[in-house]
PDB file of C-alpha atoms and ligand atoms in Angstrom:
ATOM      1  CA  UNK A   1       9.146  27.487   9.074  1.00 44.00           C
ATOM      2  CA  UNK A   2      12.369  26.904  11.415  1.00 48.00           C
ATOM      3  CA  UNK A   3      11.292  24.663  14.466  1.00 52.00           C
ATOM      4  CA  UNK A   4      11.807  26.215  17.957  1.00 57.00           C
ATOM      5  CA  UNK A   5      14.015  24.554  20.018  1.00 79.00           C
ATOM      6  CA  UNK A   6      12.258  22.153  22.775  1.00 92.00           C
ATOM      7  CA  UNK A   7      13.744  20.902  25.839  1.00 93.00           C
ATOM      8  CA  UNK A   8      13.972  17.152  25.787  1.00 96.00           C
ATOM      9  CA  UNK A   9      12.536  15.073  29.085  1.00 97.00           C
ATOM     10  CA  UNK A  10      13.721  11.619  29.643  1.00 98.00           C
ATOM     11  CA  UNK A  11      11.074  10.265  31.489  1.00 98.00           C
ATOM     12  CA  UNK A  12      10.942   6.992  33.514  1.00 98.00           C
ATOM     13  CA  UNK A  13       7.739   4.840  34.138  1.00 98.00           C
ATOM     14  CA  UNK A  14       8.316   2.497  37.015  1.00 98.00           C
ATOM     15  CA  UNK A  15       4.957   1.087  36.501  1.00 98.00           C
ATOM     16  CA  UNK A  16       4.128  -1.766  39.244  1.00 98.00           C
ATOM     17  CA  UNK A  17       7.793  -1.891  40.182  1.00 98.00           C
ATOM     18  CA  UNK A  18       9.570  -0.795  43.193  1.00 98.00           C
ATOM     19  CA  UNK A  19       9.781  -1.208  47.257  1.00 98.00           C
ATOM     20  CA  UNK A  20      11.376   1.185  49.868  1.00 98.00           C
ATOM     21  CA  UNK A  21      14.804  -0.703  49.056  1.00 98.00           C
ATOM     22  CA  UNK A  22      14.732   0.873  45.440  1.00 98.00           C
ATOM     23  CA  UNK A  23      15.244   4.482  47.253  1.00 97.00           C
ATOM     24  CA  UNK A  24      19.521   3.679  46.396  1.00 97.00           C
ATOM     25  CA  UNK A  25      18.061   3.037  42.984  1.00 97.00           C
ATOM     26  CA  UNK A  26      16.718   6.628  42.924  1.00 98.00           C
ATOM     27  CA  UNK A  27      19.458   8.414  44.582  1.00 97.00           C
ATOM     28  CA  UNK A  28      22.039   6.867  42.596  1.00 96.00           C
ATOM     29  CA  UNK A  29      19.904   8.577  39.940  1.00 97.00           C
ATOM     30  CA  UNK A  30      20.236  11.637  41.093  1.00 95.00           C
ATOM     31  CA  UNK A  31      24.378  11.157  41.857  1.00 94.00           C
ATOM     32  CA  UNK A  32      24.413  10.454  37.968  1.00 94.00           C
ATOM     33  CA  UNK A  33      21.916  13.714  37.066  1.00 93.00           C
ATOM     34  CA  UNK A  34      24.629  15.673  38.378  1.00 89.00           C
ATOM     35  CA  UNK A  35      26.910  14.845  35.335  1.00 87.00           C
ATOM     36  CA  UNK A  36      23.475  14.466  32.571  1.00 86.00           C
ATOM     37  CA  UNK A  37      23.775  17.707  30.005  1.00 80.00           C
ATOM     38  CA  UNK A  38      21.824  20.718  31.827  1.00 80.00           C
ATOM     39  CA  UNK A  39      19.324  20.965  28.830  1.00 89.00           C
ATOM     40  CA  UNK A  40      17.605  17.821  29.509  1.00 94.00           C
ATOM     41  CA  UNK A  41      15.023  17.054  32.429  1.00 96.00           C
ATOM     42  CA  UNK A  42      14.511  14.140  33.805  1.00 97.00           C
ATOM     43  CA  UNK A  43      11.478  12.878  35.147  1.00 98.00           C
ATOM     44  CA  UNK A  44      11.219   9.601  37.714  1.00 98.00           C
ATOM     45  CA  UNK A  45       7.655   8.383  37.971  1.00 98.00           C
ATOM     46  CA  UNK A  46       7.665   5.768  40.762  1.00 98.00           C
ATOM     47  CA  UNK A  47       4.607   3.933  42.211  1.00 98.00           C
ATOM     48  CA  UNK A  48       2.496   6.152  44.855  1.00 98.00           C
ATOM     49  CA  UNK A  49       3.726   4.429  47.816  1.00 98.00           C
ATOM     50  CA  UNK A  50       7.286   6.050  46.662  1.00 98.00           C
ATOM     51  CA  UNK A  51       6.641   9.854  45.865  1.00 98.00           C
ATOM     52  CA  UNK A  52       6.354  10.951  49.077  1.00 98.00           C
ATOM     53  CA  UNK A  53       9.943   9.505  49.825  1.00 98.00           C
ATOM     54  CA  UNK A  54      11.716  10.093  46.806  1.00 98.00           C
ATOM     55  CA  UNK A  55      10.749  13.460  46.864  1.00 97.00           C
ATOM     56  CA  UNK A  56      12.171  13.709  50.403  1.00 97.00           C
ATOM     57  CA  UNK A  57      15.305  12.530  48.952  1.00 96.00           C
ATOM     58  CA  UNK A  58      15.081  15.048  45.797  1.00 96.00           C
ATOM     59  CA  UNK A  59      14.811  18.237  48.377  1.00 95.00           C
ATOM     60  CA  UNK A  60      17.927  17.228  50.189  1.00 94.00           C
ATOM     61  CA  UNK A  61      19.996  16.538  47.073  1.00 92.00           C
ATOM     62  CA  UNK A  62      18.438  20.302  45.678  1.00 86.00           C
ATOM     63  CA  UNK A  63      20.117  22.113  49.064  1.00 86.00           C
ATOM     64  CA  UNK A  64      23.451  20.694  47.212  1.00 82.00           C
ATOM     65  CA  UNK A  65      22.227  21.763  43.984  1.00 79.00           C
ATOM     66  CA  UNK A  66      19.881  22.885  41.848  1.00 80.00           C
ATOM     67  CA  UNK A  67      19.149  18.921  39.907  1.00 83.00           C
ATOM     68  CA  UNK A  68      17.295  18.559  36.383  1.00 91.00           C
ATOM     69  CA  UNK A  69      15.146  15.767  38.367  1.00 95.00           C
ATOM     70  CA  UNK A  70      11.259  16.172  38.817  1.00 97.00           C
ATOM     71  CA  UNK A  71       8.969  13.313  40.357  1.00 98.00           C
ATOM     72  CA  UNK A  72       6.134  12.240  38.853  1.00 98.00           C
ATOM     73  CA  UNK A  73       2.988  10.003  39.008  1.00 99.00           C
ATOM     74  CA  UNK A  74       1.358   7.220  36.889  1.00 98.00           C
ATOM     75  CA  UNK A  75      -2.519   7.918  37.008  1.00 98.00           C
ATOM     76  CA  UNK A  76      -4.734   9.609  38.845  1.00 98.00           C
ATOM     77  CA  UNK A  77      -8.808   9.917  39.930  1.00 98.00           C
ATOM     78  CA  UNK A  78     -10.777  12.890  37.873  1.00 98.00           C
ATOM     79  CA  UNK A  79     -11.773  14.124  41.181  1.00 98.00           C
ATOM     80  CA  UNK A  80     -10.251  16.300  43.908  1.00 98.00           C
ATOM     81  CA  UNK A  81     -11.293  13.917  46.826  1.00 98.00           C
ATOM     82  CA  UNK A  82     -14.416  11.883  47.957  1.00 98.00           C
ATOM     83  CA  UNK A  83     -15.898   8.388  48.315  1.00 98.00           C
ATOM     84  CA  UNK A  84     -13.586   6.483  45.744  1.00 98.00           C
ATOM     85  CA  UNK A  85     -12.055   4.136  47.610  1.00 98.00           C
ATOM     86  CA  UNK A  86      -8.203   3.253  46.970  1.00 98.00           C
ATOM     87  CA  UNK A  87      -8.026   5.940  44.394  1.00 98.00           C
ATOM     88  CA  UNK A  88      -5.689   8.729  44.709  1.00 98.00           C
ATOM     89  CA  UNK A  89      -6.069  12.417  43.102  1.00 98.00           C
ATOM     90  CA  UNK A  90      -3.859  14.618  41.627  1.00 98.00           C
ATOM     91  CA  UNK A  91      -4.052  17.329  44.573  1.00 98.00           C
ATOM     92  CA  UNK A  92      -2.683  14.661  46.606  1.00 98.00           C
ATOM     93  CA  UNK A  93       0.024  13.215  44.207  1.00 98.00           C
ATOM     94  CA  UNK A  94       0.955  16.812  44.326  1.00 98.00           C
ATOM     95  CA  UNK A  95       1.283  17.169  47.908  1.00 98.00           C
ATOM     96  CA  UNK A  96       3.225  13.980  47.858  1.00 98.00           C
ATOM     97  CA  UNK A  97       5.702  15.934  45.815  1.00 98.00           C
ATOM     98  CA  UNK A  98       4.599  15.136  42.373  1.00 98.00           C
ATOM     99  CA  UNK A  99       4.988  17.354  39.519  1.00 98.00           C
ATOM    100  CA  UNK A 100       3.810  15.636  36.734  1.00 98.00           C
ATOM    101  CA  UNK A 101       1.477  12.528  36.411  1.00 99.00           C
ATOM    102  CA  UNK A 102       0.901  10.285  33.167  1.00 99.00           C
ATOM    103  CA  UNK A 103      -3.025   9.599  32.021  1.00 98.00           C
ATOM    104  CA  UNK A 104      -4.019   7.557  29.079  1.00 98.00           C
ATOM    105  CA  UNK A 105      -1.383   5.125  29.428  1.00 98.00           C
ATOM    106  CA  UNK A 106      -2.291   1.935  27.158  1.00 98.00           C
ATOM    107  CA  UNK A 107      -2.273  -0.521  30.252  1.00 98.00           C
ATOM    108  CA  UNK A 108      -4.233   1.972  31.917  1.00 98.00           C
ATOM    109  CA  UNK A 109      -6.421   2.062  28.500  1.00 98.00           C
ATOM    110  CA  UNK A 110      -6.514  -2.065  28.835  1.00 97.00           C
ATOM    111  CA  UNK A 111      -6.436  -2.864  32.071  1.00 97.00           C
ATOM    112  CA  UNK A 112      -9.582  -0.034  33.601  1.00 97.00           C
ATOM    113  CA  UNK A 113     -10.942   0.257  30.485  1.00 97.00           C
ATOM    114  CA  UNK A 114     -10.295   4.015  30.577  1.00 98.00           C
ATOM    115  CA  UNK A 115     -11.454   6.029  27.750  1.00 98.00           C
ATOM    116  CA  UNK A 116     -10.333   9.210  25.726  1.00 98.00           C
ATOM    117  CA  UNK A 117     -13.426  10.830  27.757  1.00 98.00           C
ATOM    118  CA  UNK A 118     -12.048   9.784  30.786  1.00 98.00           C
ATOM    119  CA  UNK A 119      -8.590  10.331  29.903  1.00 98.00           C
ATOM    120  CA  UNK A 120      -9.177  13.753  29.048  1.00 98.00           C
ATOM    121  CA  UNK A 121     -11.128  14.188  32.212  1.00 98.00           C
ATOM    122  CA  UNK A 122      -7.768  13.169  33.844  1.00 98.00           C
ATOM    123  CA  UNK A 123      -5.682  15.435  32.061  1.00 98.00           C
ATOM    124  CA  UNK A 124      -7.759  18.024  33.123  1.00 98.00           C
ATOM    125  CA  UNK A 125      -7.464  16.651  37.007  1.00 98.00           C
ATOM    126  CA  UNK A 126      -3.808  17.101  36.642  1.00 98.00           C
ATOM    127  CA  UNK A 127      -4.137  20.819  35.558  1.00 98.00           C
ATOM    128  CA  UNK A 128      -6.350  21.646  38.497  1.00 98.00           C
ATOM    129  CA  UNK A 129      -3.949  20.320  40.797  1.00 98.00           C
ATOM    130  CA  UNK A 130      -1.175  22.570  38.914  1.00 98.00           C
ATOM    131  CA  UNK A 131       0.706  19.601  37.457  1.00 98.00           C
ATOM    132  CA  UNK A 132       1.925  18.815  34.119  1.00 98.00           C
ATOM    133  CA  UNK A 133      -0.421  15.849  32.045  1.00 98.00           C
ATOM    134  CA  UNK A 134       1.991  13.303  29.994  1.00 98.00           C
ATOM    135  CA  UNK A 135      -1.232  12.006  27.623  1.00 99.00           C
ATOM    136  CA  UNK A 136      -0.129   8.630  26.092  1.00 98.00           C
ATOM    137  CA  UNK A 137      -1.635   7.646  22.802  1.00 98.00           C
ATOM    138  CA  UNK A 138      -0.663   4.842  20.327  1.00 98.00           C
ATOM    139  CA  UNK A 139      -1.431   2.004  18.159  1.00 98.00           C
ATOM    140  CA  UNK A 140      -2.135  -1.454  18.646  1.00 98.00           C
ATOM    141  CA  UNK A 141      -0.601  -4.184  16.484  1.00 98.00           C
ATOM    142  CA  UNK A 142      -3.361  -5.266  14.675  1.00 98.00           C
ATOM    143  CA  UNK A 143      -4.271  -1.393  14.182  1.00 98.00           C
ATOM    144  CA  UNK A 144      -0.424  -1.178  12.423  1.00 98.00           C
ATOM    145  CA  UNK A 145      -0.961  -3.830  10.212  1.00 97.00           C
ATOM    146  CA  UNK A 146      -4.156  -2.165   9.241  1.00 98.00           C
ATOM    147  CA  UNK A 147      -2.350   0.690   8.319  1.00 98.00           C
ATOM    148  CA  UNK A 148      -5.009   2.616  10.439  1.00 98.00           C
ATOM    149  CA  UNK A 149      -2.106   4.003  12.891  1.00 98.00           C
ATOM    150  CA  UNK A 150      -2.400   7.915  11.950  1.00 98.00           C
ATOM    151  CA  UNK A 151      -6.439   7.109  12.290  1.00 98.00           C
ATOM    152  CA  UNK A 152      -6.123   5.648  15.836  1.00 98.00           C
ATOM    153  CA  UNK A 153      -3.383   8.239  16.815  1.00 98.00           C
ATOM    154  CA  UNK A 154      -5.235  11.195  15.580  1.00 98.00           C
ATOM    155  CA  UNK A 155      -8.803  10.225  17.285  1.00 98.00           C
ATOM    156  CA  UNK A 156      -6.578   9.546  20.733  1.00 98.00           C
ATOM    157  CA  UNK A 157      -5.216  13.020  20.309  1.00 98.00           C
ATOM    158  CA  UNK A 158      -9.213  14.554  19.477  1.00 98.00           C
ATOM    159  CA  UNK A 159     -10.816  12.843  22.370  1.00 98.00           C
ATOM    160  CA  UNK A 160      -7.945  12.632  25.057  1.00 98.00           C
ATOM    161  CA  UNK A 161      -6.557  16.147  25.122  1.00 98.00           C
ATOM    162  CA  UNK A 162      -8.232  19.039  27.008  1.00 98.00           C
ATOM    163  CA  UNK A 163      -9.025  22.569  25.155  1.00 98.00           C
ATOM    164  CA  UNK A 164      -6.514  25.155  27.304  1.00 97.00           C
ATOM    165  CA  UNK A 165      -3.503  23.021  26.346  1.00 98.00           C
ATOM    166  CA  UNK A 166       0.205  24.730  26.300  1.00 98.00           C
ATOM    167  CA  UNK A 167       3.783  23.976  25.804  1.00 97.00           C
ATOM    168  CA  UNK A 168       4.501  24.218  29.891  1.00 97.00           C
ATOM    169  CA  UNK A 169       1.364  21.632  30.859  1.00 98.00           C
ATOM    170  CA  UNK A 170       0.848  18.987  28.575  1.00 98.00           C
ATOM    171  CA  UNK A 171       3.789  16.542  27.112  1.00 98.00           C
ATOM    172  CA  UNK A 172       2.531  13.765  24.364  1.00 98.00           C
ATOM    173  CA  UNK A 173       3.756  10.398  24.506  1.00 98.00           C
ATOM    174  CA  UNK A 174       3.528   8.205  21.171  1.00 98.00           C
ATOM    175  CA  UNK A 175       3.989   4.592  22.819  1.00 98.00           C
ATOM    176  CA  UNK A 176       2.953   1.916  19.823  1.00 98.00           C
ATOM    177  CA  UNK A 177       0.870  -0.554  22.315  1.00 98.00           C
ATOM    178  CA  UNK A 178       3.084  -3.734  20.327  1.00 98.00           C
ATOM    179  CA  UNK A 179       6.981  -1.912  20.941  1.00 98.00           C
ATOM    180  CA  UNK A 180       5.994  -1.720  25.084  1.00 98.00           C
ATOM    181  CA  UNK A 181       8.494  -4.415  27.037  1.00 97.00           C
ATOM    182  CA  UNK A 182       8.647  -6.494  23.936  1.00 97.00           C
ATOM    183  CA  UNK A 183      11.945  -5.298  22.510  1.00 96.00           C
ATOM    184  CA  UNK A 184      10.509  -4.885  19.213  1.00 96.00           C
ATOM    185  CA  UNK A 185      10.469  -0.995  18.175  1.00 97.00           C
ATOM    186  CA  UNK A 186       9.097   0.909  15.416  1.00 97.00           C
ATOM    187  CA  UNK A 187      11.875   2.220  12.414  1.00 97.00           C
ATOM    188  CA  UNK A 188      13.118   5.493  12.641  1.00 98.00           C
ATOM    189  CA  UNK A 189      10.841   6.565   9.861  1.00 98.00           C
ATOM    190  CA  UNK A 190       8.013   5.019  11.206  1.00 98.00           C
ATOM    191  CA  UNK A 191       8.946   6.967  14.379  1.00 98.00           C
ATOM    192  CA  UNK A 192       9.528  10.050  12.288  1.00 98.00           C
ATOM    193  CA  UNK A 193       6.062   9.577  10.211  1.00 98.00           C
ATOM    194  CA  UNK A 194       4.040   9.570  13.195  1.00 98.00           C
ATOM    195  CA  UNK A 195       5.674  12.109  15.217  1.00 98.00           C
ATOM    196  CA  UNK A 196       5.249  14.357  12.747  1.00 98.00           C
ATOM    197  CA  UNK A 197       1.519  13.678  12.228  1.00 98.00           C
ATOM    198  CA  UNK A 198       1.325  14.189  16.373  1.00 98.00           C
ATOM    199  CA  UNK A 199       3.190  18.045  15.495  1.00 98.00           C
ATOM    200  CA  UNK A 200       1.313  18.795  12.513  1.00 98.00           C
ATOM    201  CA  UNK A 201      -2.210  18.098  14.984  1.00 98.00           C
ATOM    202  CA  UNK A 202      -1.128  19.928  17.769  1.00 98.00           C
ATOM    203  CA  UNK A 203      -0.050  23.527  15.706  1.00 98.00           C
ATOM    204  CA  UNK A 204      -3.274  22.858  13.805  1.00 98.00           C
ATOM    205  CA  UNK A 205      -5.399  22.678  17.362  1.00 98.00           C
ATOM    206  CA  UNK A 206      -2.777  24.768  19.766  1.00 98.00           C
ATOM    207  CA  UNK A 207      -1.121  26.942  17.371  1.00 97.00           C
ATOM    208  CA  UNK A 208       2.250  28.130  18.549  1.00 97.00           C
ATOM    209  CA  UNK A 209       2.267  26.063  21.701  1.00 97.00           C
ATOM    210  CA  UNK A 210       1.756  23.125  19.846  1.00 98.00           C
ATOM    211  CA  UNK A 211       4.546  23.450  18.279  1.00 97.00           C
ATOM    212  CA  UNK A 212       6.825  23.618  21.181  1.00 97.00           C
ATOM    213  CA  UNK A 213       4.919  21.078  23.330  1.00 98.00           C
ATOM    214  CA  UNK A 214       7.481  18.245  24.001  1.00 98.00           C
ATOM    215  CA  UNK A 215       6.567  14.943  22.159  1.00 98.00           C
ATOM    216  CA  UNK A 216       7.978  11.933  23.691  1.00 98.00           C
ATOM    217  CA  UNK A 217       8.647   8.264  22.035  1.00 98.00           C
ATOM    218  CA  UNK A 218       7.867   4.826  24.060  1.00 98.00           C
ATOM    219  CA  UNK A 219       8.481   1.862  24.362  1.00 98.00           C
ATOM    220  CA  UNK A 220      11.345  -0.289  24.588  1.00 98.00           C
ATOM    221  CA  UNK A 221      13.506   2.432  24.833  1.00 98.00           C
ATOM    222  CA  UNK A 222      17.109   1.161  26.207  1.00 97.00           C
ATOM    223  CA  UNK A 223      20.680   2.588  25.696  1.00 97.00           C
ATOM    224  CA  UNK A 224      21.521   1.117  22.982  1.00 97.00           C
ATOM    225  CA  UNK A 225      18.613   2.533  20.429  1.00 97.00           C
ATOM    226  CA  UNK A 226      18.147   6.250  22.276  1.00 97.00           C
ATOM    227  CA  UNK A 227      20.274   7.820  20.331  1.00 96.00           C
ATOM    228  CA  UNK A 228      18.881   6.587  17.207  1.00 97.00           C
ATOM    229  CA  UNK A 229      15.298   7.279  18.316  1.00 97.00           C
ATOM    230  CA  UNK A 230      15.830  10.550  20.131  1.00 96.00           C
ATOM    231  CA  UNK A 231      17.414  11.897  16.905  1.00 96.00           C
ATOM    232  CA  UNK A 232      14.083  11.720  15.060  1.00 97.00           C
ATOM    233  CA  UNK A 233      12.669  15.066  14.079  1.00 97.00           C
ATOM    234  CA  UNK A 234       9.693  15.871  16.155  1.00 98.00           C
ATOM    235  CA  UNK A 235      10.978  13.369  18.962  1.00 98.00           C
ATOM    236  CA  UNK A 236      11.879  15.688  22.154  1.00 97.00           C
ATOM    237  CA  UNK A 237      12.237  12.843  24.323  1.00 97.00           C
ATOM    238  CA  UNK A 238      11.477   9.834  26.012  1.00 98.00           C
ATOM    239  CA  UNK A 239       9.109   7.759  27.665  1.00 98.00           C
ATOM    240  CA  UNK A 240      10.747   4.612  29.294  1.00 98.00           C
ATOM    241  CA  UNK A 241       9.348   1.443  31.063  1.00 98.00           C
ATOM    242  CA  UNK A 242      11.616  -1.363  32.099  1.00 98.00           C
ATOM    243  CA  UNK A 243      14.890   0.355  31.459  1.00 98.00           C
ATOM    244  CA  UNK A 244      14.207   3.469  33.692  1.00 98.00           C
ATOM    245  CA  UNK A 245      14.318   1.592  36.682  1.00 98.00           C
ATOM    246  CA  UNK A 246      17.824   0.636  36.507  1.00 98.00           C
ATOM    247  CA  UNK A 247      19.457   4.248  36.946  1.00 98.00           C
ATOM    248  CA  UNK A 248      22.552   3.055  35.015  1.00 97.00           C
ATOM    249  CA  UNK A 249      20.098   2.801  32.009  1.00 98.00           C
ATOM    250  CA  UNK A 250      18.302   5.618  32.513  1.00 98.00           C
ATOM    251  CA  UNK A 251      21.063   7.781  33.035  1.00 97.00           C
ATOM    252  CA  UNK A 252      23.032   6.196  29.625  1.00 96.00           C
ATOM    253  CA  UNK A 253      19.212   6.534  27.635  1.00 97.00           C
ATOM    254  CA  UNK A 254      19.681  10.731  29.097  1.00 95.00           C
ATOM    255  CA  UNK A 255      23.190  10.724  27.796  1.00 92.00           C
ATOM    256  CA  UNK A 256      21.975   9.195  24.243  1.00 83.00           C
ATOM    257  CA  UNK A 257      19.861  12.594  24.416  1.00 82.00           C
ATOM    258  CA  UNK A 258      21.012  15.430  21.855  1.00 76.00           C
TER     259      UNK A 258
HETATM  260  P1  13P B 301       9.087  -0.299  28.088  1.00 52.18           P
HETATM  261  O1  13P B 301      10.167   0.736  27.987  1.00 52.18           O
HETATM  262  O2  13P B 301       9.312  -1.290  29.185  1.00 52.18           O
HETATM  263  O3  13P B 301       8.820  -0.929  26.743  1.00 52.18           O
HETATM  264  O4  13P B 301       7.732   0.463  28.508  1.00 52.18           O
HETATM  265  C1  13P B 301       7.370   1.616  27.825  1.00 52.18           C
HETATM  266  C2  13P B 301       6.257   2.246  28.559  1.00 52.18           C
HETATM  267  O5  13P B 301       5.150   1.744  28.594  1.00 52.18           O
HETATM  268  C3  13P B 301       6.538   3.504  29.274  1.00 52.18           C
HETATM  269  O6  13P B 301       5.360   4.118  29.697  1.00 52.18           O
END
């Protein structure tokens, strides 16, 4: 069966990193979009206190030209508002200018204890606020070197992903818990092994949308191995940590993008 073509996102996880000052970091990002290949998108995903800003600065760049850049978000509360304090929903990410927001991340797994349940209860947050979910699953070390990593991958996939998924609102990100900011990543065929699994899942539970949903790869992603990664079947796409916040990085991962 040929294998539509999907439109590869370079996405960029700022995680805890980032102060008003990083705005020239963003905006030299989009001066370098200008000259990224028009099939690719690129998402930034600063923290909170940021969107509002950056997307400020995206709307004013737009009036000089349509730009391949989308904001995003890291997490969000399952609700639309309420008594939760210091949480933030994805209604409001959205009308900070968001347009995509990440659930399920593994530090978000580690660090709030977050289940699949909840994670799934997340990604369906972000759908009710009209956003796009990026659902993060992935092995731990030990659960490698058990060889259990299709196991763990394929029950994050079951519990963490909503029914009503499609092509245009959910993205997968495989990010092996042992390659994030460690330097070490997985082999190309390891990449390729489990990327397929994540395809073969997703047609068997989505059907023709999951074929075309876009399947990133994280976790020490940096210029110099993009190109090898990104030209894994299956792979449509990245999910980067430490190197996205350096937009000379992230721009050179984008160009490393077929
Ligand atoms: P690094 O690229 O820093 O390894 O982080 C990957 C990641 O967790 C992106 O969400």
């Amino acid at each position: 069966m040929p294998v539509p073509a999907v439109r590869p996102l370079i996405a960029g996880n700022w995680k805890m990193n980032g102060l008003k000052a990083a705005a020239s970091e963003f905006d030299a990002m989009l001066e370098g979009a200008k000259k990224v290949s028009s099939g690719i998108d690129l998402l930034v995903c600063p923290p909170a206190t940021l969107i509002a800003a950056f997307a400020d600065r995206l709307a004013a760049a737009h009036e000089h030209g349509a730009m391949p850049v989308a904001i995003g978000a890291q997490d969000c509360h399952t609700n639309a508002s309420g008594a939760h304090t210091g949480d933030i929903s994805a209604e409001m990410l959205a009308d900070a200018g968001a347009r995509a927001i990440i659930v399920g991340h593994s530090e978000r797994r580690a660090d709030h204890g977050e289940t699949d349940a909840i994670v799934r209860t997340k990604a369906q947050a972000v759908w009710r606020a009209g956003l796009v979910a990026i659902v993060c699953v992935g092995e731990t070390q030990g659960e490698r070197n058990a060889g259990h990593t299709l196991d763990v991958v394929a029950g994050q996939l079951a519990g963490s992903l909503p029914d009503g998924a499609t092509a245009v609102n959910l993205v997968v990100a495989y990010e092996p818990v042992w390659a994030i900011g460690t330097g070490m990543t997985p082999t190309a065929a390891d990449v390729e092994e489990v990327h397929g699994f994540i395809r073969q899942t997703l047609t068997q539970r989505f059907n023709a949308e999951g074929e075309r949903m876009r399947l990133l790869y994280g976790g020490s992603v940096k210029p110099s191995n993009a190109s090898e990664l990104m030209a894994v079947p299956n792979v449509n796409g990245a999910l980067v940590g430490g190197a996205s916040l350096k937009a000379a990085d992230f721009l050179a991962i984008a160009a490393g993008c077929p």
